């Protein structure tokens, strides 16, 4: 198998996901078979080929630095799972 | 004829001639939703009252003798990953179950500008990841032609609603085939426009370099009309192209004489269901009889498009979905001790299996030590695929393929093996990788009576050629006139 359980646990932490022991085994299998499939890409000779990030040619888009309307704080906070005094509320970060 | 069965251009014409009111049309479709949507389950949210209010406003406008725009007052449904101000936009995810956007997507604004009665929000695979709409957190949508079969995905609700006449037309989104494959499964017309033609502002991001919004309609004329309504430059999407868009309905010409159509050999090869293959070859014969030139050719890199797609789209998804952390909006777990456990537990409880799998895969492909082997390699293969299409379009005006390798499959048939489900996208992903426009139109039925779709691929911003080719086929065949018995 291409992907070990350790790999899965390592990647899960990077992706900020909790994975149980049982899930890790299953994911190792599933990701392994998808990665095996993706290894088909190694057949392609890509020497000297530039990578494409976007299908269309992309250029920086600039605009004048002018103030435009923004959203009402109350409206935006309506979607927050937890709020206090007009701010998002999170668990204590600094001791 | 019942109003809900009619196409947008028929209804638009009748409305303009005052043969019918927008309220009558909207009421007819709302009643249709009430009578069949418990079977098909296209809608996550129905906004019938709001739709009827808008219809009333249109009727008042008409009564005052004011001119109405094409499609004005014609009711439509919107995929639930496209933001609608004040109306839940869930992405069919527990993560966004209670999310109420404070703004409209660009396309929503465009539809509102022509007083579109918005019927509601349509079911989909969670975060648009899937090919069957079975990954919705809420419920599965059924295929209107056979309720035991899937409608395709990820825009399954968008396709099924048009197929079931519970929307006159709908908007979907397409990252690797998510408009075209369900259109093909439900016997409707689905268009993925060229990347950049339609603004993605307010489309909840899956894979930003591949995502594109497009119409699902009952016929090709409707498709051109809806594209007219939603295309155009938007300052809020930096990838939106600055160009004057043509009137696409002008391209609806019944004539393909001299049109050069290429068929990639691999797309009518072994991996394709024989009935689908036969329908495509028959369509090619139809085109030939109408004066088009047909040629088979080799599209070299097509084999590598699917693995490249799954690496690129998962990598972009892992980055785009990092924003769901339980802080600003969306679901938050109740089981946490500190900030890190809040993040992790929120994401673990809020995302479904397939979404987590893709986040994991994308994070892996972007992680140190694997970046060059997978992500960079896939981006290089992307260049090769683009070049292949460029070469093909030096010779052909349009490329013809099946939309999907199969017709609609039975629910549950492909849910156990993710790779089997991914193979559904084999005919469609390369188009997103190259940023090209493509549409799926009905071209037959299999022995079980399930629709078959064919895919027409065009040059970048060559939508007019696509419309011409699709319209000509439609005018000379009857497939698009069939409706399911519900």
Coordinates of C-alpha atoms in Angstrom, one line a residue:
Chain A
X1 CA 0.0 0.0 0.0
X2 CA 1.2 3.4 -1.0
X3 CA -0.2 5.4 2.0
X4 CA 0.4 4.3 5.5
X5 CA -1.8 5.0 8.5
X6 CA 0.9 7.3 9.8
X7 CA 0.7 9.3 6.6
X8 CA -3.1 9.6 7.0
X9 CA -2.7 10.8 10.6
X10 CA -0.1 13.3 9.6
X11 CA -2.2 14.7 6.7
X12 CA -5.3 14.8 8.9
X13 CA -3.5 17.0 11.4
X14 CA -2.4 19.4 8.6
X15 CA -6.0 19.4 7.3
X16 CA -7.4 20.0 10.8
X17 CA -9.5 16.9 10.8
X18 CA -9.9 14.3 13.6
X19 CA -9.5 10.8 12.3
X20 CA -10.3 7.7 14.4
X21 CA -8.1 4.6 14.2
X22 CA -10.7 2.8 12.2
X23 CA -11.2 5.7 9.8
X24 CA -7.5 6.0 9.3
X25 CA -7.2 2.4 8.1
X26 CA -10.1 3.0 5.7
X27 CA -8.7 6.3 4.4
X28 CA -5.2 4.8 4.0
X29 CA -6.8 2.2 1.6
X30 CA -9.0 4.6 -0.3
X31 CA -6.4 7.3 -0.7
X32 CA -3.9 4.6 -1.6
X33 CA -6.0 3.5 -4.5
X34 CA -6.6 7.0 -5.7
X35 CA -2.9 7.9 -5.5
X36 CA -2.1 4.7 -7.3
X37 CA -4.4 5.9 -10.0
X38 CA -2.8 9.3 -10.0
X39 CA 0.6 7.7 -10.4
X40 CA -0.5 7.2 -14.0
X41 CA 0.7 10.8 -14.4
X42 CA 4.3 9.7 -14.0
X43 CA 4.1 8.1 -17.5
X44 CA 3.8 11.6 -19.0
X45 CA 7.1 13.2 -20.0
X46 CA 6.9 16.7 -18.7
X47 CA 10.5 17.7 -19.1
X48 CA 10.6 21.4 -19.8
X49 CA 6.8 21.8 -19.6
X50 CA 5.6 24.9 -17.7
X51 CA 2.8 24.2 -15.2
X52 CA -0.6 25.7 -15.9
X53 CA -2.4 27.3 -12.9
X54 CA -5.3 28.8 -14.9
X55 CA -6.6 27.8 -18.3
X56 CA -7.0 31.4 -19.3
X57 CA -4.1 33.8 -19.2
X58 CA -4.2 35.6 -15.9
X59 CA -3.1 39.1 -15.2
X60 CA -3.1 41.2 -12.1
X61 CA -6.4 43.1 -11.9
X62 CA -6.1 46.5 -10.4
X63 CA -8.7 49.1 -9.4
X64 CA -8.7 52.6 -8.1
X65 CA -8.2 52.7 -4.3
X66 CA -11.6 54.1 -3.5
X67 CA -13.9 53.4 -0.6
X68 CA -17.0 51.4 -1.6
X69 CA -19.8 50.2 0.6
X70 CA -19.2 47.5 3.2
X71 CA -21.6 45.3 5.1
X72 CA -23.3 46.0 8.3
X73 CA -21.6 44.4 11.2
X74 CA -24.8 43.0 12.7
X75 CA -25.7 41.4 9.5
X76 CA -22.4 39.7 9.1
X77 CA -22.3 38.6 12.7
X78 CA -25.7 36.9 12.2
X79 CA -24.0 33.9 10.7
X80 CA -21.4 33.6 13.5
X81 CA -21.9 30.5 15.6
X82 CA -20.8 32.6 18.7
X83 CA -20.4 36.3 19.1
X84 CA -19.9 38.8 21.9
X85 CA -19.9 42.6 22.0
X86 CA -19.9 42.9 18.2
X87 CA -17.0 40.4 17.8
X88 CA -16.6 36.8 16.9
X89 CA -16.1 34.8 20.1
X90 CA -13.4 32.0 20.2
X91 CA -11.9 29.9 23.0
X92 CA -9.1 31.6 24.9
X93 CA -5.9 31.6 22.7
X94 CA -3.4 33.4 24.9
X95 CA -2.8 32.4 28.5
Chain B
X1 CA -50.7 22.3 -22.6
X2 CA -49.7 22.7 -19.0
X3 CA -47.6 25.8 -18.5
X4 CA -45.0 24.0 -16.4
X5 CA -44.1 21.8 -19.3
X6 CA -43.2 24.6 -21.6
X7 CA -39.8 26.0 -22.4
X8 CA -38.6 29.4 -21.3
X9 CA -38.7 30.8 -24.8
X10 CA -42.3 29.6 -25.4
X11 CA -43.4 31.1 -22.0
X12 CA -41.4 34.3 -22.6
X13 CA -43.1 34.8 -26.0
X14 CA -46.6 34.1 -24.5
X15 CA -45.9 36.5 -21.6
X16 CA -44.8 39.2 -24.0
X17 CA -48.0 38.7 -26.1
X18 CA -50.1 38.9 -22.9
X19 CA -51.5 35.4 -23.5
X20 CA -50.5 34.4 -20.0
X21 CA -49.3 36.1 -16.8
X22 CA -46.1 35.5 -14.9
X23 CA -48.3 34.7 -11.9
X24 CA -50.0 31.9 -13.9
X25 CA -46.7 30.5 -15.0
X26 CA -45.2 30.6 -11.6
X27 CA -48.3 29.2 -10.0
X28 CA -48.2 26.3 -12.4
X29 CA -44.6 25.5 -11.6
X30 CA -45.1 25.9 -7.9
X31 CA -48.1 23.5 -8.0
X32 CA -45.9 21.1 -10.0
X33 CA -43.3 21.2 -7.2
X34 CA -46.0 20.5 -4.7
X35 CA -47.3 17.5 -6.7
X36 CA -44.1 15.8 -7.7
X37 CA -41.1 17.0 -5.7
X38 CA -41.7 14.7 -2.8
X39 CA -40.8 11.9 -5.3
X40 CA -37.9 13.6 -7.1
X41 CA -36.6 15.7 -4.2
X42 CA -34.8 18.4 -6.2
X43 CA -35.3 21.2 -3.8
X44 CA -33.6 21.7 -0.5
X45 CA -35.5 25.0 0.0
X46 CA -38.6 26.1 -1.8
X47 CA -39.3 29.9 -1.9
X48 CA -42.8 29.8 -3.5
X49 CA -44.1 32.9 -1.8
X50 CA -41.2 35.0 -2.8
X51 CA -41.4 33.7 -6.4
X52 CA -45.1 34.6 -6.6
X53 CA -44.4 38.1 -5.3
X54 CA -41.8 38.6 -8.0
X55 CA -44.3 37.3 -10.6
X56 CA -46.9 39.7 -9.4
X57 CA -44.4 42.6 -9.8
X58 CA -43.8 41.5 -13.4
X59 CA -47.5 41.3 -14.1
X60 CA -47.9 44.9 -12.8
X61 CA -45.1 46.0 -15.0
X62 CA -46.8 44.4 -18.0
X63 CA -50.1 45.9 -17.0
X64 CA -48.5 49.4 -17.0
X65 CA -47.4 48.8 -20.6
X66 CA -43.7 48.5 -19.8
X67 CA -41.4 46.4 -22.0
X68 CA -40.1 43.2 -20.4
X69 CA -36.8 41.6 -21.0
X70 CA -36.4 38.1 -22.5
X71 CA -36.8 35.6 -19.6
X72 CA -38.3 38.3 -17.4
X73 CA -41.0 36.7 -15.1
X74 CA -40.0 33.1 -16.0
X75 CA -39.4 31.1 -12.8
X76 CA -36.1 29.3 -12.2
X77 CA -34.3 27.3 -9.6
X78 CA -30.8 27.9 -8.3
X79 CA -28.2 25.3 -7.2
X80 CA -27.6 25.6 -3.4
X81 CA -24.0 26.6 -3.7
X82 CA -24.9 29.9 -5.4
X83 CA -25.5 32.6 -2.8
X84 CA -29.0 34.1 -2.5
X85 CA -29.4 37.0 -0.1
X86 CA -31.6 36.1 2.8
X87 CA -32.2 32.6 1.6
X88 CA -30.2 29.7 3.1
X89 CA -27.4 28.5 0.9
X90 CA -26.2 25.2 2.3
X91 CA -24.0 23.6 -0.3
X92 CA -25.9 20.5 0.8
X93 CA -23.6 20.4 3.8
X94 CA -24.1 20.2 7.6
X95 CA -21.3 22.8 7.7
X96 CA -23.6 25.4 6.0
X97 CA -27.0 24.1 7.0
X98 CA -27.9 27.5 8.6
X99 CA -25.9 29.8 6.5
X100 CA -27.9 32.8 5.2
X101 CA -25.8 34.8 2.7
X102 CA -25.8 38.6 3.3
X103 CA -25.4 39.1 -0.4
X104 CA -26.4 37.8 -3.8
X105 CA -24.0 36.0 -6.2
X106 CA -23.4 37.9 -9.4
X107 CA -25.7 35.5 -11.3
X108 CA -28.4 35.8 -8.7
X109 CA -28.2 39.5 -9.1
X110 CA -28.4 39.1 -12.9
X111 CA -31.6 36.9 -12.6
X112 CA -33.1 39.4 -10.1
X113 CA -32.4 42.2 -12.5
X114 CA -34.8 40.6 -14.9
X115 CA -37.3 39.9 -12.2
X116 CA -36.9 36.1 -12.1
X117 CA -39.2 34.4 -9.7
X118 CA -36.7 32.3 -7.8
X119 CA -38.4 29.0 -7.0
X120 CA -35.8 27.8 -4.5
X121 CA -32.5 26.2 -3.9
X122 CA -31.6 22.9 -5.5
X123 CA -30.0 19.8 -4.1
X124 CA -26.4 18.8 -5.0
X125 CA -23.5 16.7 -3.8
X126 CA -22.0 18.3 -0.7
X127 CA -19.7 21.1 -1.8
X128 CA -20.3 20.0 -5.4
X129 CA -18.1 16.9 -4.8
X130 CA -19.7 13.9 -6.5
X131 CA -21.4 12.6 -9.6
X132 CA -24.7 11.3 -8.2
X133 CA -26.1 13.8 -5.7
X134 CA -25.9 10.9 -3.2
X135 CA -23.4 13.0 -1.2
X136 CA -26.0 15.5 -0.1
X137 CA -26.1 15.9 3.7
X138 CA -29.9 16.2 3.5
X139 CA -31.4 13.6 1.1
X140 CA -30.9 12.0 -2.2
X141 CA -32.5 13.3 -5.4
X142 CA -34.1 10.9 -7.8
X143 CA -33.9 10.7 -11.6
X144 CA -37.3 11.8 -13.0
X145 CA -37.1 9.0 -15.6
X146 CA -36.6 6.3 -13.0
X147 CA -36.9 7.1 -9.3
X148 CA -34.5 4.3 -8.3
X149 CA -31.7 5.9 -10.3
X150 CA -29.5 8.8 -9.6
X151 CA -29.9 12.1 -11.4
X152 CA -26.1 12.5 -11.8
X153 CA -24.2 15.2 -10.0
X154 CA -23.1 17.3 -8.6
X155 CA -25.9 19.6 -10.0
X156 CA -28.4 16.7 -9.6
X157 CA -31.2 18.9 -8.2
X158 CA -30.7 21.4 -11.0
X159 CA -31.0 18.7 -13.7
X160 CA -33.8 16.7 -12.1
X161 CA -35.9 19.8 -11.5
X162 CA -35.7 20.8 -15.2
X163 CA -36.3 17.2 -16.2
X164 CA -39.3 16.9 -13.9
X165 CA -40.7 20.3 -15.0
X166 CA -40.4 21.6 -11.4
X167 CA -38.3 24.5 -12.8
X168 CA -38.5 26.1 -16.2
X169 CA -34.7 26.3 -16.1
X170 CA -32.0 26.2 -13.5
X171 CA -28.5 27.3 -12.7
X172 CA -25.8 24.8 -11.8
X173 CA -22.1 24.8 -11.5
X174 CA -19.5 22.6 -13.2
X175 CA -16.0 21.8 -11.9
X176 CA -15.4 18.5 -13.7
X177 CA -18.8 17.8 -15.4
X178 CA -21.3 18.7 -12.7
X179 CA -23.6 20.5 -15.1
X180 CA -23.2 18.2 -18.2
X181 CA -23.3 14.7 -16.6
X182 CA -26.5 15.3 -14.7
X183 CA -28.0 17.0 -17.8
X184 CA -27.2 13.9 -19.7
X185 CA -28.7 11.6 -17.1
X186 CA -31.9 13.7 -16.9
X187 CA -32.4 14.3 -20.6
X188 CA -31.9 18.1 -20.5
X189 CA -29.5 20.6 -22.0
X190 CA -26.5 21.6 -19.8
X191 CA -23.9 24.2 -20.7
X192 CA -20.6 24.8 -19.0
X193 CA -19.4 28.1 -20.4
X194 CA -15.8 29.1 -21.1
X195 CA -13.9 29.8 -17.9
X196 CA -14.3 33.5 -17.1
X197 CA -17.4 34.1 -19.2
X198 CA -19.7 33.9 -16.1
X199 CA -18.6 35.5 -12.8
X200 CA -18.0 33.1 -10.0
X201 CA -18.7 35.8 -7.4
X202 CA -21.0 34.3 -4.8
X203 CA -20.5 30.7 -6.0
X204 CA -19.2 28.8 -3.0
X205 CA -15.7 27.8 -4.1
X206 CA -14.8 24.2 -4.7
X207 CA -11.8 24.3 -7.2
X208 CA -11.5 28.0 -8.2
X209 CA -9.5 27.4 -11.4
X210 CA -12.1 24.9 -12.7
X211 CA -15.5 26.1 -11.3
X212 CA -17.9 27.7 -13.7
X213 CA -21.7 28.5 -13.5
X214 CA -24.0 27.6 -16.3
X215 CA -27.6 26.9 -17.3
X216 CA -29.6 23.7 -17.3
X217 CA -32.6 24.0 -19.7
X218 CA -35.2 22.1 -21.6
X219 CA -33.7 23.0 -25.0
X220 CA -30.9 24.7 -26.7
X221 CA -32.7 28.0 -27.3
X222 CA -33.4 28.4 -23.6
X223 CA -29.7 27.7 -23.0
X224 CA -28.7 30.6 -25.2
X225 CA -31.2 32.9 -23.6
X226 CA -30.0 32.0 -20.0
X227 CA -26.4 32.5 -21.1
X228 CA -27.4 35.9 -22.4
X229 CA -28.8 36.7 -19.0
X230 CA -25.9 35.6 -16.8
X231 CA -22.7 36.2 -18.9
X232 CA -20.7 39.4 -18.5
X233 CA -17.8 41.0 -16.7
X234 CA -17.8 41.5 -13.0
X235 CA -15.3 43.5 -10.9
X236 CA -15.8 41.1 -8.0
X237 CA -14.3 38.2 -9.9
X238 CA -10.8 38.8 -11.0
X239 CA -10.9 35.9 -13.4
X240 CA -14.0 37.3 -15.1
X241 CA -13.2 38.2 -18.6
X242 CA -13.6 41.8 -20.0
X243 CA -15.4 41.3 -23.3
X244 CA -18.5 42.3 -25.1
X245 CA -20.7 39.2 -25.0
X246 CA -22.7 38.6 -28.2
X247 CA -26.4 37.9 -28.3
X248 CA -26.2 34.1 -28.2
X249 CA -29.7 33.6 -29.6
X250 CA -28.3 34.9 -32.9
X251 CA -26.2 31.8 -33.2
X252 CA -29.3 29.6 -33.2
X253 CA -29.1 28.7 -36.9
X254 CA -30.2 25.4 -38.4
X255 CA -27.2 24.8 -40.5
X256 CA -24.0 22.8 -40.0
X257 CA -22.9 22.6 -43.7
X258 CA -19.1 22.5 -43.8
X259 CA -18.8 22.4 -40.0
X260 CA -15.8 20.2 -39.1
X261 CA -16.5 17.9 -36.2
X262 CA -13.8 15.7 -34.6
X263 CA -14.5 12.6 -32.5
X264 CA -11.6 11.5 -30.3
X265 CA -11.3 7.8 -30.7
X266 CA -10.7 7.1 -27.0
X267 CA -14.1 8.6 -26.2
X268 CA -15.9 6.0 -28.2
X269 CA -13.7 3.2 -27.1
X270 CA -13.8 0.3 -24.6
X271 CA -14.6 2.2 -21.4
X272 CA -17.9 3.5 -22.9
X273 CA -21.2 1.7 -22.5
X274 CA -22.1 0.2 -26.0
X275 CA -25.6 1.9 -26.1
X276 CA -24.0 5.3 -25.3
X277 CA -21.4 4.7 -28.0
X278 CA -24.0 3.7 -30.6
X279 CA -26.0 6.9 -29.8
X280 CA -22.9 9.1 -30.3
X281 CA -22.0 7.4 -33.6
X282 CA -25.6 7.8 -34.7
X283 CA -25.5 11.5 -33.8
X284 CA -22.3 11.7 -35.9
X285 CA -24.3 10.2 -38.9
X286 CA -27.0 12.7 -38.4
X287 CA -24.5 15.5 -38.5
X288 CA -22.9 14.0 -41.6
X289 CA -26.3 13.8 -43.3
X290 CA -26.8 17.5 -42.5
X291 CA -23.6 18.4 -44.3
X292 CA -21.0 18.4 -41.5
X293 CA -17.6 16.8 -41.9
X294 CA -16.9 14.1 -39.4
X295 CA -13.4 12.8 -38.6
X296 CA -12.0 10.5 -35.9
X297 CA -8.7 11.6 -34.3
X298 CA -6.5 10.9 -31.3
X299 CA -6.7 13.3 -28.4
X300 CA -3.4 12.1 -26.9
X301 CA -3.5 13.3 -23.3
X302 CA -7.2 12.5 -22.6
X303 CA -6.2 9.4 -20.6
X304 CA -4.3 11.6 -18.1
X305 CA -7.0 14.2 -17.6
X306 CA -8.8 12.3 -14.9
X307 CA -5.9 11.8 -12.5
X308 CA -4.7 15.3 -13.2
X309 CA -8.2 16.6 -12.5
X310 CA -8.5 14.8 -9.1
X311 CA -5.1 16.1 -8.0
X312 CA -5.8 19.7 -9.0
X313 CA -9.4 19.9 -7.9
X314 CA -8.7 18.2 -4.5
X315 CA -5.7 20.4 -3.9
X316 CA -7.7 23.6 -4.6
X317 CA -10.6 22.2 -2.5
X318 CA -8.3 21.5 0.5
X319 CA -7.2 25.2 0.4
X320 CA -10.7 26.6 -0.3
X321 CA -12.4 24.6 2.4
X322 CA -9.8 25.7 5.0
X323 CA -12.1 28.6 5.8
X324 CA -14.7 26.4 7.5
X325 CA -13.3 26.5 11.0
X326 CA -16.4 27.2 13.1
X327 CA -15.6 30.8 13.8
X328 CA -17.1 33.3 11.3
X329 CA -20.0 31.3 9.9
X330 CA -21.3 27.8 9.5
X331 CA -21.4 24.9 11.9
X332 CA -19.5 24.9 15.2
X333 CA -19.0 21.8 17.4
X334 CA -20.1 21.8 21.0
X335 CA -17.2 19.4 21.9
X336 CA -14.0 21.3 22.3
X337 CA -11.5 22.3 24.9
X338 CA -9.3 24.8 23.0
X339 CA -9.1 26.5 19.7
X340 CA -7.3 23.6 17.9
X341 CA -9.8 21.1 19.1
X342 CA -12.6 23.5 18.1
X343 CA -11.2 23.6 14.5
X344 CA -10.7 19.9 14.2
X345 CA -13.9 18.7 15.8
X346 CA -16.0 21.3 13.9
X347 CA -14.5 20.2 10.6
X348 CA -14.8 16.5 11.4
X349 CA -18.5 16.8 12.4
X350 CA -19.4 19.4 9.7
X351 CA -18.0 17.8 6.6
X352 CA -19.3 14.5 5.0
X353 CA -17.1 11.6 4.0
X354 CA -16.4 12.5 0.4
X355 CA -15.5 16.1 1.3
X356 CA -13.1 14.9 4.0
X357 CA -11.6 12.4 1.6
X358 CA -10.9 15.1 -1.0
X359 CA -9.5 17.5 1.6
X360 CA -7.2 14.8 2.7
X361 CA -6.2 13.9 -0.8
X362 CA -5.6 17.5 -1.7
X363 CA -3.6 18.2 1.5
X364 CA -1.5 15.1 0.7
X365 CA -0.8 16.3 -2.8
X366 CA 0.2 19.7 -1.6
X367 CA 2.3 18.5 1.3
X368 CA 6.1 18.7 1.5
X369 CA 7.7 15.8 -0.4
X370 CA 4.7 15.1 -2.7
X371 CA 4.1 18.5 -4.2
X372 CA 6.4 18.0 -7.2
X373 CA 5.3 14.4 -7.9
X374 CA 1.6 15.1 -7.8
X375 CA 0.5 18.8 -7.8
X376 CA 3.2 20.2 -10.0
X377 CA 3.1 17.2 -12.3
X378 CA -0.7 17.5 -12.6
X379 CA -0.3 21.2 -13.5
X380 CA 2.3 20.3 -16.2
X381 CA -0.1 17.7 -17.6
X382 CA -2.7 20.4 -17.6
X383 CA -0.5 22.4 -20.0
X384 CA -0.2 19.3 -22.3
X385 CA -4.0 18.8 -22.3
X386 CA -4.5 22.5 -23.2
X387 CA -2.0 22.1 -26.1
X388 CA -3.8 18.9 -27.3
X389 CA -7.1 20.8 -27.5
X390 CA -5.4 23.7 -29.2
X391 CA -4.0 21.3 -31.8
X392 CA -7.4 19.7 -32.2
X393 CA -9.2 23.0 -32.7
X394 CA -6.7 23.9 -35.4
X395 CA -8.5 21.2 -37.4
X396 CA -12.0 21.0 -36.0
X397 CA -14.7 23.5 -35.1
X398 CA -16.4 21.3 -32.6
X399 CA -15.4 18.1 -30.8
X400 CA -18.1 15.5 -30.2
X401 CA -18.0 12.9 -27.4
X402 CA -20.4 11.1 -25.0
X403 CA -21.1 13.3 -22.0
X404 CA -20.8 10.3 -19.6
X405 CA -19.6 6.8 -20.1
X406 CA -22.9 5.4 -18.9
X407 CA -26.6 6.3 -18.5
X408 CA -28.0 7.0 -15.0
X409 CA -27.0 4.2 -12.6
X410 CA -28.9 2.8 -9.7
X411 CA -28.7 4.6 -6.3
X412 CA -26.0 3.0 -4.1
X413 CA -24.3 1.3 -7.1
X414 CA -21.1 3.3 -7.0
X415 CA -21.0 4.7 -3.5
X416 CA -18.6 2.1 -2.0
X417 CA -15.7 2.7 -4.3
X418 CA -14.7 6.4 -4.7
X419 CA -12.6 5.6 -7.8
X420 CA -15.6 4.0 -9.6
X421 CA -17.6 7.2 -9.0
X422 CA -14.6 9.3 -10.2
X423 CA -14.6 7.4 -13.5
X424 CA -18.1 8.9 -14.3
X425 CA -16.3 12.2 -15.0
X426 CA -13.9 10.7 -17.6
X427 CA -15.4 12.4 -20.6
X428 CA -15.9 15.8 -19.0
X429 CA -13.0 16.8 -16.8
X430 CA -10.5 17.6 -19.5
X431 CA -12.8 20.4 -20.7
X432 CA -12.5 22.2 -17.3
X433 CA -8.8 21.6 -17.2
X434 CA -8.5 23.4 -20.5
X435 CA -11.2 26.0 -19.5
X436 CA -13.2 25.3 -22.7
X437 CA -17.0 25.6 -23.2
X438 CA -19.0 22.4 -23.6
X439 CA -22.6 21.4 -23.6
X440 CA -24.6 18.2 -23.2
X441 CA -27.7 17.7 -25.3
X442 CA -30.1 14.7 -25.4
X443 CA -29.2 12.3 -28.2
X444 CA -31.0 9.1 -27.4
X445 CA -32.3 6.6 -24.8
X446 CA -31.0 3.3 -23.6
X447 CA -33.1 0.1 -23.6
X448 CA -34.3 0.9 -20.1
X449 CA -35.6 4.3 -21.3
X450 CA -32.8 6.3 -19.6
X451 CA -31.6 9.4 -21.5
X452 CA -28.2 9.5 -23.3
X453 CA -26.4 12.8 -23.7
X454 CA -23.8 13.9 -26.1
X455 CA -21.1 16.5 -25.4
X456 CA -20.1 19.2 -27.8
X457 CA -16.9 20.9 -27.0
X458 CA -15.9 24.3 -28.5
X459 CA -13.0 26.7 -28.6
X460 CA -12.5 29.1 -25.7
X461 CA -15.4 31.7 -26.0
X462 CA -16.7 29.7 -29.0
X463 CA -20.2 29.3 -27.4
X464 CA -21.8 30.5 -30.6
X465 CA -20.4 27.6 -32.6
X466 CA -21.7 25.2 -29.9
X467 CA -25.1 26.7 -30.0
X468 CA -25.2 26.4 -33.8
X469 CA -24.2 22.8 -33.7
X470 CA -26.5 21.9 -30.8
X471 CA -29.5 23.8 -32.3
X472 CA -29.1 22.1 -35.7
X473 CA -29.1 18.7 -34.1
X474 CA -32.1 19.5 -31.9
X475 CA -34.1 20.9 -34.9
X476 CA -33.5 17.7 -36.8
X477 CA -34.2 15.2 -33.9
X478 CA -37.0 14.6 -31.4
X479 CA -35.1 13.5 -28.3
X480 CA -35.5 16.8 -26.4
X481 CA -39.3 16.5 -26.8
X482 CA -39.5 13.4 -24.6
X483 CA -40.6 14.0 -21.0
X484 CA -40.6 11.5 -18.1
X485 CA -43.9 10.1 -16.7
X486 CA -44.2 11.3 -13.2

